[in-house]
Short mmCIF file of C-alpha atoms in Angstrom, two decimals:
data_model
loop_
_atom_site.label_atom_id
_atom_site.label_comp_id
_atom_site.label_asym_id
_atom_site.label_seq_id
_atom_site.Cartn_x
_atom_site.Cartn_y
_atom_site.Cartn_z
CA MET A 1 -0.28 0.06 -0.11
CA SER A 2 2.88 2.29 -0.42
CA ASP A 3 1.17 4.12 -3.05
CA ILE A 4 -1.63 5.05 -1.05
CA LYS A 5 -1.71 8.57 0.40
CA MET A 6 -3.16 8.77 3.87
CA ASN A 7 -4.23 11.62 6.12
CA PRO A 8 -2.13 12.57 8.95
CA LEU A 9 -4.40 10.71 11.52
CA LEU A 10 -3.84 7.41 9.57
CA SER A 11 -1.07 5.28 10.02
CA VAL A 12 0.39 1.77 10.35
CA LYS A 13 1.84 0.16 13.59
CA ASP A 14 3.13 -3.48 13.80
CA GLY A 15 1.46 -3.97 10.51
CA ASP A 16 -2.10 -2.90 11.53
CA LEU A 17 -3.98 0.38 10.15
CA TYR A 18 -4.75 2.84 12.88
CA ILE A 19 -7.37 5.80 12.90
CA GLU A 20 -6.17 8.30 15.17
CA ASP A 21 -4.78 6.29 18.56
CA VAL A 22 -7.00 3.29 17.71
CA ASN A 23 -6.38 -0.10 15.91
CA THR A 24 -8.98 -0.36 13.03
CA VAL A 25 -8.83 -4.24 13.65
CA GLU A 26 -9.78 -3.83 17.30
CA ILE A 27 -12.76 -1.05 16.31
CA ALA A 28 -13.92 -4.03 13.79
CA GLU A 29 -13.82 -6.79 16.43
CA LYS A 30 -15.79 -4.53 19.01
CA PHE A 31 -18.14 -3.06 17.11
CA GLY A 32 -18.70 -5.43 14.22
CA THR A 33 -18.83 -4.67 10.40
CA PRO A 34 -19.63 -3.02 8.25
CA LEU A 35 -19.17 0.01 10.03
CA PHE A 36 -18.55 3.69 9.38
CA VAL A 37 -15.87 5.27 11.48
CA VAL A 38 -15.31 9.24 11.72
CA SER A 39 -12.15 11.02 13.20
CA GLU A 40 -13.13 13.61 15.18
CA ASN A 41 -9.83 15.50 15.11
CA ILE A 42 -9.47 15.31 11.31
CA LEU A 43 -13.12 16.88 10.99
CA VAL A 44 -12.36 19.81 13.40
CA LYS A 45 -8.89 20.07 11.82
CA ASN A 46 -10.52 20.59 8.56
CA TYR A 47 -13.04 23.00 9.72
CA LEU A 48 -10.59 25.26 11.51
CA ALA A 49 -8.29 25.30 8.04
CA PHE A 50 -11.53 26.62 6.30
CA GLN A 51 -12.33 29.18 8.92
CA ASN A 52 -8.93 30.55 9.70
CA THR A 53 -7.64 30.63 6.39
CA PHE A 54 -10.60 32.43 4.85
CA GLN A 55 -10.51 34.82 7.66
CA GLU A 56 -6.86 35.67 7.60
CA PHE A 57 -7.75 36.79 4.02
CA TYR A 58 -11.03 38.78 4.70
CA PRO A 59 -10.04 41.05 7.66
CA GLU A 60 -13.12 43.60 7.05
CA GLY A 61 -15.98 41.03 7.67
CA ARG A 62 -16.89 37.78 9.35
CA ILE A 63 -16.24 34.42 7.61
CA ARG A 64 -18.95 32.11 8.50
CA VAL A 65 -18.43 28.44 7.55
CA MET A 66 -21.80 27.00 6.74
CA ALA A 67 -20.67 23.06 6.36
CA ALA A 68 -23.23 20.95 4.24
CA VAL A 69 -25.27 18.89 6.80
CA LYS A 70 -26.08 16.42 3.77
CA ALA A 71 -22.51 15.20 3.52
CA ASN A 72 -22.97 13.52 6.98
CA PRO A 73 -26.37 14.37 8.66
CA THR A 74 -25.67 12.58 12.10
CA VAL A 75 -26.36 14.33 14.94
CA ALA A 76 -23.15 14.10 17.35
CA ILE A 77 -21.13 14.38 14.21
CA ARG A 78 -22.91 18.07 13.89
CA ARG A 79 -22.27 18.34 17.59
CA VAL A 80 -18.66 18.17 17.14
CA LEU A 81 -18.64 21.18 14.57
CA THR A 82 -21.34 23.21 16.78
CA LYS A 83 -18.68 22.87 19.67
CA ALA A 84 -15.92 24.08 17.13
CA GLY A 85 -17.81 27.12 16.19
CA CYS A 86 -19.16 26.04 13.03
CA GLY A 87 -22.57 26.81 11.22
CA CYS A 88 -24.58 24.98 8.68
CA ASP A 89 -26.40 24.77 5.62
CA THR A 90 -29.60 22.84 5.62
CA PHE A 91 -31.81 21.35 2.80
CA GLY A 92 -35.27 20.36 3.89
CA ALA A 93 -36.76 19.56 7.32
CA GLY A 94 -34.71 16.60 8.21
CA GLU A 95 -31.54 18.49 7.74
CA LEU A 96 -32.89 21.38 10.04
CA GLU A 97 -33.86 19.02 12.66
CA THR A 98 -30.55 17.72 12.46
CA ALA A 99 -29.15 20.96 13.16
CA ILE A 100 -31.22 21.67 15.94
CA ARG A 101 -30.75 18.83 17.57
CA GLY A 102 -26.97 19.34 16.82
CA GLY A 103 -27.07 22.55 18.87
CA VAL A 104 -26.17 24.96 16.19
CA PRO A 105 -27.02 28.81 17.17
CA TYR A 106 -29.95 29.49 15.16
CA GLU A 107 -27.97 32.92 13.69
CA ASP A 108 -25.65 30.38 12.17
CA ILE A 109 -28.13 28.06 10.25
CA ALA A 110 -29.57 28.57 6.56
CA VAL A 111 -32.74 26.82 5.53
CA ASN A 112 -32.41 25.81 2.14
CA GLY A 113 -34.43 23.50 -0.44
CA SER A 114 -36.12 23.57 -3.59
CA ILE A 115 -39.41 22.93 -2.06
CA LYS A 116 -40.30 24.28 1.53
CA SER A 117 -43.76 23.21 3.04
CA ASP A 118 -45.49 26.01 5.12
CA ASP A 119 -44.41 24.23 8.11
CA ILE A 120 -40.49 24.59 7.43
CA ILE A 121 -41.10 28.19 6.67
CA ARG A 122 -42.94 28.85 9.82
CA LYS A 123 -40.55 27.23 11.92
CA ALA A 124 -37.52 29.10 10.52
CA ILE A 125 -39.31 32.27 11.03
CA ASP A 126 -40.33 31.59 14.68
CA LEU A 127 -36.85 30.74 15.39
CA GLY A 128 -35.16 33.37 13.69
CA ILE A 129 -33.18 31.16 11.04
CA HIS A 130 -32.79 32.93 7.97
CA ILE A 131 -34.58 31.36 4.89
CA VAL A 132 -32.83 30.85 1.38
CA LEU A 133 -35.48 31.53 -1.27
CA ASP A 134 -35.43 28.92 -4.07
CA ASN A 135 -38.48 30.08 -6.06
CA LYS A 136 -40.27 33.36 -6.69
CA ASP A 137 -43.71 32.35 -4.82
CA GLU A 138 -41.57 31.63 -1.47
CA LEU A 139 -41.54 35.31 -0.89
CA GLY A 140 -45.06 35.80 -0.58
CA VAL A 141 -45.44 32.83 1.52
CA CYS A 142 -42.74 34.21 3.85
CA GLN A 143 -44.54 37.42 4.17
CA ARG A 144 -47.92 35.65 5.03
CA ILE A 145 -46.62 33.50 7.47
CA ALA A 146 -44.39 36.35 9.34
CA LYS A 147 -47.30 38.43 9.49
CA GLU A 148 -49.10 35.58 11.11
CA LEU A 149 -46.46 35.25 13.64
CA GLY A 150 -45.82 39.03 14.01
CA LYS A 151 -42.30 38.56 13.22
CA GLU A 152 -39.80 39.53 10.40
CA ALA A 153 -38.70 36.95 8.05
CA HIS A 154 -35.03 37.12 7.01
CA VAL A 155 -34.41 35.92 3.77
CA MET A 156 -31.78 35.30 0.99
CA LEU A 157 -32.17 34.95 -2.77
CA ARG A 158 -30.66 31.81 -4.13
CA ILE A 159 -29.31 33.19 -7.58
CA LYS A 160 -27.63 31.43 -10.61
CA PRO A 161 -24.73 33.73 -11.59
CA TYR A 162 -24.12 33.16 -15.43
CA MET A 163 -20.43 33.15 -15.80
CA ALA A 164 -20.25 34.28 -19.41
CA ASP A 165 -16.65 34.34 -19.38
CA LEU A 166 -16.18 30.76 -18.05
CA ASP A 167 -15.39 28.19 -21.01
CA GLU A 168 -14.43 25.43 -18.33
CA PRO A 169 -15.99 22.11 -18.66
CA SER A 170 -17.34 20.56 -15.42
CA ASP A 171 -15.58 17.77 -13.48
CA PHE A 172 -18.65 16.31 -12.83
CA PHE A 173 -19.70 15.94 -16.62
CA PRO A 174 -16.74 16.74 -18.58
CA ALA A 175 -18.91 17.06 -21.78
CA ARG A 176 -20.82 19.98 -20.32
CA LEU A 177 -19.62 23.62 -19.77
CA ILE A 178 -19.93 24.75 -15.95
CA ARG A 179 -22.07 27.90 -17.13
CA GLU A 180 -24.35 25.94 -18.73
CA MET A 181 -24.92 23.42 -15.99
CA THR A 182 -25.26 26.18 -13.53
CA GLN A 183 -28.39 27.54 -15.43
CA THR A 184 -30.03 24.19 -16.17
CA VAL A 185 -29.67 22.64 -12.85
CA LYS A 186 -33.21 22.61 -10.72
CA TYR A 187 -31.82 24.93 -7.70
CA GLY A 188 -31.96 28.33 -7.49
CA ILE A 189 -34.31 31.39 -9.06
CA PRO A 190 -34.10 31.79 -12.64
CA THR A 191 -32.64 35.24 -13.18
CA SER A 192 -35.60 36.37 -15.11
CA GLU A 193 -37.66 35.68 -12.00
CA VAL A 194 -35.53 37.09 -9.64
CA ARG A 195 -35.98 40.45 -11.77
CA GLU A 196 -39.73 40.18 -11.34
CA MET A 197 -39.31 39.56 -7.49
CA LEU A 198 -37.20 42.63 -6.76
CA PRO A 199 -39.87 45.37 -6.56
CA GLN A 200 -42.37 42.78 -4.72
CA PHE A 201 -39.86 43.42 -1.60
CA ALA A 202 -41.62 46.86 -1.15
CA ASP A 203 -44.85 45.31 -0.66
CA CYS A 204 -43.62 42.58 2.00
CA PRO A 205 -43.05 44.61 5.09
CA ASN A 206 -42.59 41.59 7.25
CA VAL A 207 -39.85 40.45 5.16
CA LYS A 208 -36.06 41.72 5.09
CA LEU A 209 -33.88 40.56 2.39
CA VAL A 210 -30.46 39.93 4.11
CA GLY A 211 -28.48 38.73 1.32
CA VAL A 212 -27.52 36.57 -1.63
CA HIS A 213 -26.95 32.70 -1.93
CA THR A 214 -25.56 30.74 -4.71
CA HIS A 215 -24.04 27.14 -4.83
CA ALA A 216 -22.47 25.89 -7.95
CA GLY A 217 -21.07 22.55 -6.53
CA ARG A 218 -17.88 20.64 -7.29
CA HIS A 219 -17.59 21.60 -10.85
CA SER A 220 -13.68 22.54 -10.83
CA LYS A 221 -10.79 23.02 -8.75
CA LYS A 222 -9.23 25.84 -10.71
CA PRO A 223 -8.96 29.40 -9.14
CA ILE A 224 -10.47 30.96 -12.28
CA PHE A 225 -13.97 29.08 -11.98
CA TRP A 226 -14.13 30.66 -8.19
CA GLN A 227 -12.97 34.18 -9.89
CA SER A 228 -15.49 34.12 -12.30
CA LEU A 229 -18.43 32.64 -10.00
CA VAL A 230 -17.98 35.59 -7.39
CA GLN A 231 -17.51 38.24 -9.98
CA SER A 232 -20.89 36.93 -11.47
CA ILE A 233 -22.36 37.21 -7.73
CA VAL A 234 -20.99 40.83 -7.49
CA ASP A 235 -22.82 41.69 -10.81
CA MET A 236 -26.08 40.27 -9.58
CA ILE A 237 -25.56 42.09 -6.29
CA LYS A 238 -25.52 45.23 -8.21
CA GLU A 239 -28.93 44.33 -10.14
CA ILE A 240 -30.55 43.60 -6.95
CA HIS A 241 -29.20 46.53 -5.39
CA ASP A 242 -31.02 48.64 -8.21
CA GLY A 243 -34.10 46.70 -8.52
CA VAL A 244 -34.83 46.70 -4.67
CA GLY A 245 -34.01 50.41 -3.86
CA ASN A 246 -33.63 51.89 -0.82
CA ASN A 247 -29.85 51.78 -0.97
CA TRP A 248 -29.90 48.15 -0.15
CA SER A 249 -26.84 46.48 0.29
CA PRO A 250 -26.18 42.63 1.34
CA ALA A 251 -25.47 41.91 4.86
CA ILE A 252 -24.63 38.24 4.12
CA VAL A 253 -23.15 36.85 0.76
CA SER A 254 -22.63 33.12 0.37
CA VAL A 255 -20.31 31.58 -2.34
CA GLY A 256 -21.77 28.08 -1.57
CA GLY A 257 -19.27 25.06 -1.79
CA GLY A 258 -17.60 22.69 -4.00
CA PHE A 259 -14.27 22.69 -2.47
CA PRO A 260 -12.37 19.76 -3.26
CA SER A 261 -10.63 17.95 -0.38
CA ASP A 262 -6.95 17.83 -0.30
CA MET A 263 -6.26 14.49 -1.68
CA ASP A 264 -9.72 14.83 -3.76
CA LYS A 265 -10.43 11.09 -3.52
CA GLU A 266 -14.15 11.45 -5.23
CA SER A 267 -16.44 8.60 -6.24
CA ARG A 268 -18.92 10.83 -7.88
CA VAL A 269 -16.58 13.35 -9.69
CA ALA A 270 -15.60 12.35 -13.05
CA VAL A 271 -12.38 14.25 -13.45
CA THR A 272 -10.11 14.69 -10.34
CA ASP A 273 -6.57 14.08 -11.88
CA TYR A 274 -5.18 17.37 -11.97
CA GLU A 275 -3.36 19.67 -9.56
CA THR A 276 -5.42 20.47 -6.44
CA PRO A 277 -4.54 24.11 -5.34
CA HIS A 278 -4.26 24.99 -1.79
CA MET A 279 -6.78 26.57 0.49
CA GLU A 280 -4.88 29.67 0.45
CA ASP A 281 -5.47 30.04 -3.19
CA PHE A 282 -9.22 29.70 -2.93
CA ALA A 283 -9.22 31.80 -0.20
CA LYS A 284 -7.33 34.62 -1.98
CA VAL A 285 -9.12 34.41 -5.14
CA ILE A 286 -12.91 34.43 -3.50
CA THR A 287 -12.10 37.35 -1.02
CA GLU A 288 -10.06 39.41 -3.49
CA THR A 289 -12.65 39.26 -6.15
CA PHE A 290 -15.61 39.94 -3.94
CA ARG A 291 -13.93 43.00 -2.31
CA ASN A 292 -12.72 44.58 -5.39
CA GLY A 293 -15.97 43.80 -7.37
CA MET A 294 -18.10 45.26 -4.52
CA LYS A 295 -15.91 48.31 -4.56
CA ALA A 296 -16.40 48.39 -8.33
CA ILE A 297 -20.38 48.85 -7.99
CA GLY A 298 -19.93 51.40 -5.39
CA LEU A 299 -20.79 49.05 -2.32
CA SER A 300 -18.50 48.23 0.56
CA SER A 301 -17.56 44.55 1.65
CA ASP A 302 -16.96 45.96 5.27
CA GLY A 303 -19.04 44.15 7.63
CA VAL A 304 -20.50 41.62 5.24
CA ILE A 305 -20.63 38.13 6.41
CA LEU A 306 -19.02 35.97 3.81
CA GLU A 307 -19.97 32.32 3.67
CA ILE A 308 -18.47 29.57 2.34
CA GLU A 309 -20.30 25.96 2.46
CA PRO A 310 -17.78 23.08 2.27
CA GLY A 311 -19.09 19.67 2.03
CA ARG A 312 -16.52 17.07 0.67
CA ALA A 313 -13.63 19.42 1.50
CA MET A 314 -14.32 19.01 5.26
CA TYR A 315 -15.88 15.58 5.68
CA ASN A 316 -14.44 13.52 2.91
CA GLU A 317 -10.89 12.41 4.51
CA SER A 318 -12.67 12.06 8.08
CA GLY A 319 -14.19 8.76 7.58
CA ILE A 320 -12.96 5.26 6.66
CA HIS A 321 -15.54 2.30 5.95
CA LEU A 322 -14.54 -1.16 7.81
CA PHE A 323 -15.68 -4.51 6.54
CA LYS A 324 -14.45 -7.87 6.78
CA VAL A 325 -13.66 -11.02 4.49
CA HIS A 326 -16.24 -13.97 5.31
CA ASN A 327 -15.25 -16.29 2.33
CA MET A 328 -12.50 -16.81 -0.02
CA LYS A 329 -13.04 -18.60 -3.79
CA HIS A 330 -10.30 -19.53 -5.88
CA GLU A 331 -11.03 -20.65 -9.57
CA THR A 332 -8.35 -22.78 -10.96
CA ALA A 333 -10.11 -24.96 -13.69
CA ASN A 334 -10.42 -24.05 -17.45
CA GLY A 335 -6.88 -22.11 -17.34
CA MET A 336 -8.18 -19.80 -14.70
CA ASP A 337 -6.66 -18.31 -11.74
CA TYR A 338 -9.11 -16.19 -10.21
CA GLN A 339 -9.62 -15.28 -6.66
CA TRP A 340 -12.81 -13.79 -4.78
CA ALA A 341 -12.81 -12.07 -1.23
CA GLU A 342 -16.43 -12.19 -0.34
CA THR A 343 -17.17 -9.58 1.95
CA ASP A 344 -20.05 -8.14 4.51
CA THR A 345 -20.47 -4.85 2.82
CA SER A 346 -21.98 -3.71 -0.54
CA GLU A 347 -22.18 -1.16 -3.47
CA THR A 348 -25.44 -0.36 -1.73
CA PHE A 349 -24.03 0.81 1.51
CA LEU A 350 -21.24 2.75 -0.44
CA SER A 351 -23.21 4.35 -3.09
CA VAL A 352 -20.87 2.84 -5.91
CA GLY A 353 -21.97 1.21 -9.08
CA GLY A 354 -21.88 -2.78 -9.54
CA LEU A 355 -18.51 -3.36 -11.43
CA ASN A 356 -15.62 -1.09 -10.05
CA VAL A 357 -12.34 -1.91 -12.37
CA VAL A 358 -10.55 0.59 -10.10
CA PRO A 359 -11.85 0.52 -6.48
CA PRO A 360 -13.80 3.60 -5.85
CA PHE A 361 -12.03 4.37 -2.64
CA ASP A 362 -8.44 3.69 -1.83
CA LEU A 363 -8.26 -0.27 -0.49
CA VAL A 364 -6.38 -1.48 2.67
CA ALA A 365 -6.31 -4.58 4.43
CA CYS A 366 -6.12 -3.37 8.00
CA ASN A 367 -4.36 -6.48 9.62
CA LYS A 368 -2.10 -6.52 6.72
CA ALA A 369 -1.22 -3.07 6.04
CA ASP A 370 2.46 -3.58 5.71
CA LYS A 371 2.38 -6.70 3.41
CA GLU A 372 3.11 -6.82 -0.09
CA TYR A 373 0.01 -6.07 -2.19
CA ASP A 374 0.71 -8.35 -5.16
CA THR A 375 -2.10 -10.55 -5.22
CA PRO A 376 -4.96 -9.81 -7.86
CA VAL A 377 -8.52 -10.57 -6.22
CA ASP A 378 -12.17 -9.71 -6.97
CA VAL A 379 -13.36 -7.73 -3.80
CA VAL A 380 -17.16 -8.12 -3.82
CA GLY A 381 -19.91 -7.14 -1.73
CA ILE A 382 -22.66 -9.49 0.11
CA THR A 383 -25.92 -8.44 -2.18
CA CYS A 384 -27.32 -10.58 -5.06
CA ASN A 385 -25.88 -7.66 -7.38
CA TYR A 386 -22.74 -7.99 -9.37
CA ASP A 387 -21.24 -6.02 -6.57
CA CYS A 388 -17.72 -6.02 -7.59
CA LEU A 389 -16.23 -3.55 -5.29
CA ALA A 390 -12.72 -4.12 -6.85
CA GLU A 391 -11.73 -5.85 -9.80
CA GLN A 392 -8.87 -7.84 -9.77
CA HIS A 393 -7.13 -5.65 -7.41
CA LYS A 394 -3.86 -6.01 -5.81
CA MET A 395 -3.86 -6.82 -2.33
CA PRO A 396 -2.04 -9.03 0.17
CA GLN A 397 -3.30 -12.82 -0.08
CA LEU A 398 -6.42 -12.33 2.00
CA GLU A 399 -7.88 -15.12 4.10
CA LYS A 400 -11.33 -15.52 5.74
CA GLY A 401 -11.58 -13.10 9.15
CA ASP A 402 -9.33 -10.15 7.39
CA THR A 403 -10.35 -6.56 7.97
CA LEU A 404 -10.24 -4.21 5.14
CA ALA A 405 -11.05 -0.64 5.11
CA PHE A 406 -12.16 2.25 2.31
CA LEU A 407 -10.65 5.29 3.17
CA ASN A 408 -12.20 8.94 2.37
CA THR A 409 -15.53 7.81 2.66
CA GLY A 410 -16.88 10.44 5.34
CA SER A 411 -18.62 12.91 2.73
CA TYR A 412 -21.83 11.57 0.98
CA ILE A 413 -21.43 7.82 1.42
CA GLU A 414 -23.22 6.89 4.53
CA PRO A 415 -26.51 9.13 3.77
CA TYR A 416 -26.80 7.25 0.47
CA THR A 417 -27.03 3.81 2.24
CA CYS A 418 -30.30 1.73 1.41
CA ASN A 419 -32.15 -1.47 2.24
CA PHE A 420 -31.66 -3.66 -0.99
CA ASN A 421 -31.84 -7.23 -0.19
CA ALA A 422 -33.69 -6.07 3.02
CA LEU A 423 -30.26 -5.43 4.44
CA PRO A 424 -29.84 -3.52 7.75
CA ARG A 425 -27.81 -0.32 7.13
CA PRO A 426 -24.52 -0.33 8.83
CA GLY A 427 -23.74 1.96 11.99
CA MET A 428 -21.20 4.65 12.67
CA VAL A 429 -18.61 5.23 15.42
CA LEU A 430 -16.94 8.46 16.40
CA VAL A 431 -12.76 8.14 17.33
CA THR A 432 -11.20 10.99 19.44
CA GLY A 433 -7.85 9.95 20.78
CA ASP A 434 -7.89 6.52 21.84
CA THR A 435 -11.59 6.66 22.40
CA VAL A 436 -14.37 5.07 20.26
CA GLU A 437 -18.19 5.93 20.56
CA TRP A 438 -21.30 4.94 18.76
CA VAL A 439 -22.89 8.09 16.92
CA LYS A 440 -25.47 5.74 15.22
CA THR A 441 -26.21 2.29 15.98
CA PRO A 442 -26.59 -0.50 13.22
CA GLU A 443 -29.98 -0.67 11.81
CA THR A 444 -31.66 -3.74 13.12
CA GLN A 445 -33.68 -6.19 11.00
CA ASP A 446 -36.97 -5.21 13.13
CA GLU A 447 -35.98 -1.67 11.98
CA VAL A 448 -35.92 -2.74 8.35
CA PHE A 449 -39.44 -4.03 8.56
CA SER A 450 -40.77 -1.33 10.85
CA ARG A 451 -42.86 0.93 8.36
CA HIS A 452 -44.23 -2.24 6.71
CA VAL A 453 -48.26 -2.47 7.27
CA VAL A 454 -50.17 -5.70 6.60
CA PRO A 455 -53.81 -5.10 5.85
CA GLU A 456 -56.08 -7.10 8.26
CA ARG A 457 -57.43 -9.27 4.99
CA LEU A 458 -53.74 -10.45 4.68
CA LYS A 459 -52.95 -11.45 8.23
CA ASP A 460 -54.71 -14.76 8.02
CA ILE A 461 -52.50 -16.39 5.35
#
């Protein structure tokens, strides 16, 4: 495994893989597999890197890191970040509940989402949480509910900046340009409808427009993308300023997320094989472009809260996935020499395809981490799918009972787990130093069937 780059809180001691100060083989034995494991210290370290680096380049105002709850919507994980001082962006009622249970101060929560019920809007207004409007009708809903409550709704416009000068392909879908995808994606208010909305604020006395929000996503690591995005945001701020009147200026500007993780090991991004800039590069281009752009349109960045919404970049390297080899198969007939390692995890737990010629994540044999990786083997999952997690991938000679780990599974992996084959979903533990604790218990078979209802007429069968 000498070619596998590991983050500083993963190490090999006496042949075994450790996360922080704990042996992963012992974690697997004590808590069972398959299992998601999160390092608290990596997560906090990643948050502080964003907070401190961006703040260094933005002395005139506050940087507010609004970590994407969706990357790992676990209450205890959210409490770790809350304790560290991190805010959060929430998409929908479930993520808002995660933030509230996670102890996030209301002023550091944003309620996002393309379809918002009256209930979630009412809850946000009542608690003083700002709402990111995603369609033109939500303005009227906020006015109606805020008036009923006798309160003021604080809202932001989720805009779709048009990056006319950017001819870069998307890392998600290389056949398409970023500027096209950011216009055709479902979320955000179409610019033509933003223009329709601006005069309406004068008729909404219970609604205060506090800022603008955008979120392009992980389309590119290149600083030129961020420069074009932020400049386009500023261009729209000017248009909103003119359209709303009353010398309006934003108190909050969110440039969204889409930052790559340091090692950029991404199962959902098609193109990652080019240099990942340093965080300082992102911080410098975003803050300078915003500052200079605001000055050019006659507005000041002084005192403006500048929000960033990292997801992958904060969570990805904080997690690993442990699983075990339960059977070995070896075909030597018909001129073949082919091995399979049957494991207790699955593509449906990892949100990957059924045939992975290259492993979707770096793969380590936890109890043989220092051995020679020279034996081709199919590492396969437990479901009835093809479920080939790694095809003829070179590993140490595996045996029944070996513990394996996929690295860099901390973001957007566990939330996608499902119950294919009626399988219970794995649990999650949190590691800090030499301490390991449950933060989400494994699903039981009874829980898998807890929503099933049998009509009376079928009960006598």
